[in-house]
CSV table of C-alpha atoms in Angstrom, one decimal:
chain,number,residue,atom,x,y,z
A,1479,VAL,CA,-12.7,-17.4,39.5
A,1480,GLN,CA,-10.6,-14.2,38.6
A,1481,ALA,CA,-9.1,-15.6,36.1
A,1482,GLU,CA,-12.7,-17.1,34.5
A,1483,GLU,CA,-13.9,-13.1,34.8
A,1484,ALA,CA,-10.9,-11.6,32.7
A,1485,GLN,CA,-11.2,-14.2,30.2
A,1486,ARG,CA,-14.8,-13.2,29.7
A,1487,LEU,CA,-14.1,-9.7,29.7
A,1488,GLN,CA,-11.8,-10.6,26.9
A,1489,GLY,CA,-14.3,-12.2,25.1
A,1490,ALA,CA,-16.6,-9.7,25.2
A,1491,ALA,CA,-14.6,-7.1,24.5
A,1492,LEU,CA,-13.3,-8.9,21.5
A,1493,ASN,CA,-17.1,-9.8,20.6
A,1494,ALA,CA,-18.4,-6.0,20.8
A,1495,ALA,CA,-15.3,-4.7,18.9
A,1496,ALA,CA,-16.3,-2.1,16.3
A,1497,ASN,CA,-13.7,-3.7,13.5
A,1498,PRO,CA,-14.0,-6.6,12.5
A,1499,VAL,CA,-12.1,-9.6,14.4
A,1500,VAL,CA,-11.5,-13.0,13.1
A,1501,ILE,CA,-9.5,-15.9,14.4
A,1502,THR,CA,-8.2,-18.4,12.3
A,1503,ALA,CA,-6.3,-22.0,12.6
A,1504,ARG,CA,-2.7,-22.1,11.5
A,1505,ASP,CA,-4.0,-23.8,8.3
A,1506,GLY,CA,-6.7,-20.7,7.9
A,1507,THR,CA,-9.8,-22.2,9.0
A,1508,ILE,CA,-11.8,-20.1,10.7
A,1509,GLU,CA,-12.4,-20.6,14.4
A,1510,TRP,CA,-14.1,-17.6,15.6
A,1511,VAL,CA,-15.5,-14.0,14.2
A,1512,ASN,CA,-17.1,-11.0,16.1
A,1513,THR,CA,-20.3,-9.4,15.8
A,1514,ALA,CA,-18.4,-6.9,13.2
A,1515,VAL,CA,-17.5,-9.4,11.0
A,1516,THR,CA,-21.1,-10.4,9.6
A,1517,THR,CA,-21.7,-6.5,9.5
A,1518,SER,CA,-19.4,-6.3,7.8
A,1519,THR,CA,-19.6,-9.2,5.3
A,1520,GLY,CA,-22.9,-10.4,5.7
A,1521,TYR,CA,-22.2,-13.6,6.7
A,1522,GLU,CA,-23.0,-14.6,9.6
A,1523,ALA,CA,-20.7,-16.4,12.5
A,1524,SER,CA,-22.0,-19.8,11.5
A,1525,GLU,CA,-21.7,-19.1,7.8
A,1526,ALA,CA,-17.6,-18.4,8.4
A,1527,ILE,CA,-16.4,-20.7,10.9
A,1528,GLY,CA,-15.2,-24.0,9.9
A,1529,LYS,CA,-14.5,-22.2,6.4
A,1530,ASN,CA,-11.0,-20.6,4.5
A,1531,PRO,CA,-11.4,-17.1,4.5
A,1532,ARG,CA,-10.3,-17.2,0.5
A,1533,ASP,CA,-13.2,-19.3,0.0
A,1534,LEU,CA,-15.8,-16.7,1.4
A,1535,PHE,CA,-13.7,-13.4,0.9
A,1536,LYS,CA,-11.0,-13.6,-1.8
A,1537,SER,CA,-11.9,-10.6,-4.3
A,1538,GLY,CA,-9.8,-11.7,-7.2
A,1539,VAL,CA,-7.6,-8.5,-6.9
A,1540,HIS,CA,-4.9,-9.7,-5.8
A,1541,ASP,CA,-2.2,-12.0,-7.6
A,1542,ARG,CA,-0.4,-15.1,-6.0
A,1543,ALA,CA,3.0,-13.0,-5.2
A,1544,PHE,CA,0.5,-10.8,-2.8
A,1545,TYR,CA,-1.0,-14.4,-1.2
A,1546,LYS,CA,2.5,-15.9,-1.1
A,1547,HIS,CA,4.3,-12.8,0.9
A,1548,LEU,CA,1.5,-12.6,3.5
A,1549,TRP,CA,1.8,-16.4,4.2
A,1550,GLU,CA,5.6,-16.4,4.3
A,1551,THR,CA,5.2,-13.1,6.4
A,1552,LEU,CA,2.9,-15.1,9.1
A,1553,LEU,CA,4.9,-18.7,8.9
A,1554,ALA,CA,7.9,-16.9,10.1
A,1555,GLY,CA,6.2,-15.3,12.8
A,1556,GLY,CA,6.0,-12.1,11.6
A,1557,VAL,CA,2.9,-9.5,11.8
A,1558,TRP,CA,1.3,-9.0,8.5
A,1559,ARG,CA,0.1,-5.2,7.9
A,1560,GLY,CA,-1.6,-4.0,4.4
A,1561,GLU,CA,-4.4,-3.3,3.0
A,1562,MET,CA,-6.9,-6.4,1.3
A,1563,VAL,CA,-9.9,-5.9,-1.3
A,1564,ASN,CA,-12.1,-8.9,-0.2
A,1565,ARG,CA,-15.3,-10.1,-1.4
A,1566,ARG,CA,-19.1,-9.6,0.8
A,1567,LYS,CA,-21.4,-12.7,0.7
A,1568,ASP,CA,-23.1,-10.6,-1.8
A,1569,GLY,CA,-20.3,-10.2,-4.1
A,1570,SER,CA,-19.7,-6.5,-3.9
A,1571,VAL,CA,-15.8,-5.9,-3.2
A,1572,TYR,CA,-14.8,-3.3,-0.5
A,1573,THR,CA,-11.1,-2.5,0.8
A,1574,GLU,CA,-10.0,-3.0,4.2
A,1575,ASP,CA,-6.6,-1.9,6.1
A,1576,MET,CA,-5.9,-5.2,8.1
A,1577,THR,CA,-3.2,-6.5,10.7
A,1578,ILE,CA,-2.7,-10.1,10.9
A,1579,THR,CA,-0.7,-11.4,14.2
A,1580,PRO,CA,0.4,-15.3,14.6
A,1581,ILE,CA,-0.6,-16.4,17.9
A,1582,LYS,CA,2.0,-19.3,19.3
A,1583,ASN,CA,1.2,-22.1,21.6
A,1584,ASP,CA,3.0,-23.1,24.6
A,1585,GLN,CA,5.8,-24.7,23.0
A,1586,GLY,CA,6.1,-21.4,21.0
A,1587,ALA,CA,4.8,-23.3,17.8
A,1588,ILE,CA,2.2,-21.0,15.7
A,1589,SER,CA,-0.9,-22.3,16.5
A,1590,HIS,CA,-3.6,-19.3,15.0
A,1591,PHE,CA,-3.7,-16.0,13.4
A,1592,ILE,CA,-5.6,-13.5,14.5
A,1593,ALA,CA,-6.9,-11.1,11.9
A,1594,VAL,CA,-8.3,-7.0,13.0
A,1595,LYS,CA,-9.6,-5.5,10.3
A,1596,GLN,CA,-10.9,-2.0,9.2
A,1597,ASN,CA,-13.1,-0.9,6.1
A,1598,ILE,CA,-11.7,2.0,4.4
A,1599,THR,CA,-13.7,1.7,1.0
A,1600,ASP,CA,-14.8,5.1,1.8
A,1601,ARG,CA,-11.3,6.6,2.5
A,1602,LYS,CA,-10.2,4.8,-1.0
A,1603,ARG,CA,-12.8,6.7,-3.0
A,1604,SER,CA,-12.2,9.7,-1.6
A,1605,GLU,CA,-8.7,9.6,-2.0
A,1606,GLU,CA,-9.1,8.8,-5.7
A,1607,GLN,CA,-11.7,11.6,-6.1
A,1608,LEU,CA,-8.7,14.0,-4.7
A,1609,ARG,CA,-6.6,12.2,-7.2
A,1610,GLU,CA,-8.8,12.7,-10.8
A,1611,GLN,CA,-9.5,16.2,-9.1
A,1612,ALA,CA,-6.2,17.2,-9.4
A,1613,GLU,CA,-5.2,15.6,-12.9
A,1614,LEU,CA,-8.6,17.4,-14.2
A,1615,LEU,CA,-6.7,20.8,-12.7
A,1616,ASP,CA,-3.4,20.0,-13.7
A,1617,ARG,CA,-4.9,19.9,-17.8
A,1618,ALA,CA,-6.3,23.1,-17.2
A,1619,GLN,CA,-4.9,26.2,-19.0
A,1620,ASP,CA,-5.4,28.7,-16.5
A,1621,ALA,CA,-3.0,28.9,-13.6
A,1622,ILE,CA,-4.7,27.9,-10.1
A,1623,LEU,CA,-3.2,27.9,-7.0
A,1624,VAL,CA,-5.0,27.4,-3.7
A,1625,ARG,CA,-3.3,29.4,-0.6
A,1626,ASP,CA,-4.7,28.9,3.0
A,1627,LEU,CA,-5.9,31.6,5.8
A,1628,ASP,CA,-2.0,32.2,6.4
A,1629,ASP,CA,-1.5,33.1,2.2
A,1630,ARG,CA,0.7,30.1,2.2
A,1631,ILE,CA,0.1,28.7,-1.2
A,1632,THR,CA,-0.9,24.9,-0.7
A,1633,TYR,CA,-1.8,24.0,-4.4
A,1634,TRP,CA,0.2,25.2,-7.6
A,1635,ASN,CA,-0.8,23.8,-11.0
A,1636,LYS,CA,0.9,23.0,-14.4
A,1637,SER,CA,-0.5,26.0,-16.0
A,1638,ALA,CA,0.8,28.4,-12.9
A,1639,GLU,CA,4.4,26.8,-13.2
A,1640,ARG,CA,4.3,27.8,-16.8
A,1641,LEU,CA,2.8,31.3,-16.3
A,1642,TYR,CA,5.1,32.0,-13.5
A,1643,GLY,CA,8.1,30.2,-14.0
A,1644,TRP,CA,8.3,29.0,-10.5
A,1645,THR,CA,8.0,24.7,-9.9
A,1646,ALA,CA,4.6,23.8,-7.6
A,1647,THR,CA,8.0,22.4,-5.1
A,1648,ASP,CA,9.3,25.9,-5.3
A,1649,ALA,CA,5.9,27.9,-4.7
A,1650,ILE,CA,4.6,25.6,-1.9
C-alpha cells in the first residue's frame, strides 16, 4: 500500500509541476505529458501522446548538428542540457531551457527519456534588448558611464574610453 501511495504521489507531483514535463519512449514517441505542456504548447495530452516531439514542436531553427549532438549525448547515457527554440500549436515560437535525462530499465538499457523544460522566451528577449541598448550606448558620441550607489563604475562606453583614455575593463 505504501508503494502504491508513493507512486500516486510521484505521479501527482509530476502532473502538478509548473514546468512542462515530457516522457518519451527510446524512439522519441511521447508516452506522457503533464498539464504544463498544454499550457506551454497549446497541445492537449491526447494530441501529443503517440506523436514524436519533432512533429509537434520542431521550429526549424536548429540544424542537423544540433540534434545529432543531442541524440549522441542521450544514447550514450548522458544528460542533455541546453536551450531549444520550439513551436507551439498556433505556430508561434518560444525558447526553452531543457534537461533531458535517459531512464534505464532493470537490465541497464535506456528505455525512456524525461524532459523537464522551462520557458525562457521573456528572459531571452530582455537579454537581447539589453544587448541592443548597450550597442546604442557604445555608438553614442558622448562619454557615458554608470555608477552604482557605492560610486563604483558599472558601465563605461567607447566614447568614455576615447575621452578619458581608460578602457572599460580598467574603469569598471
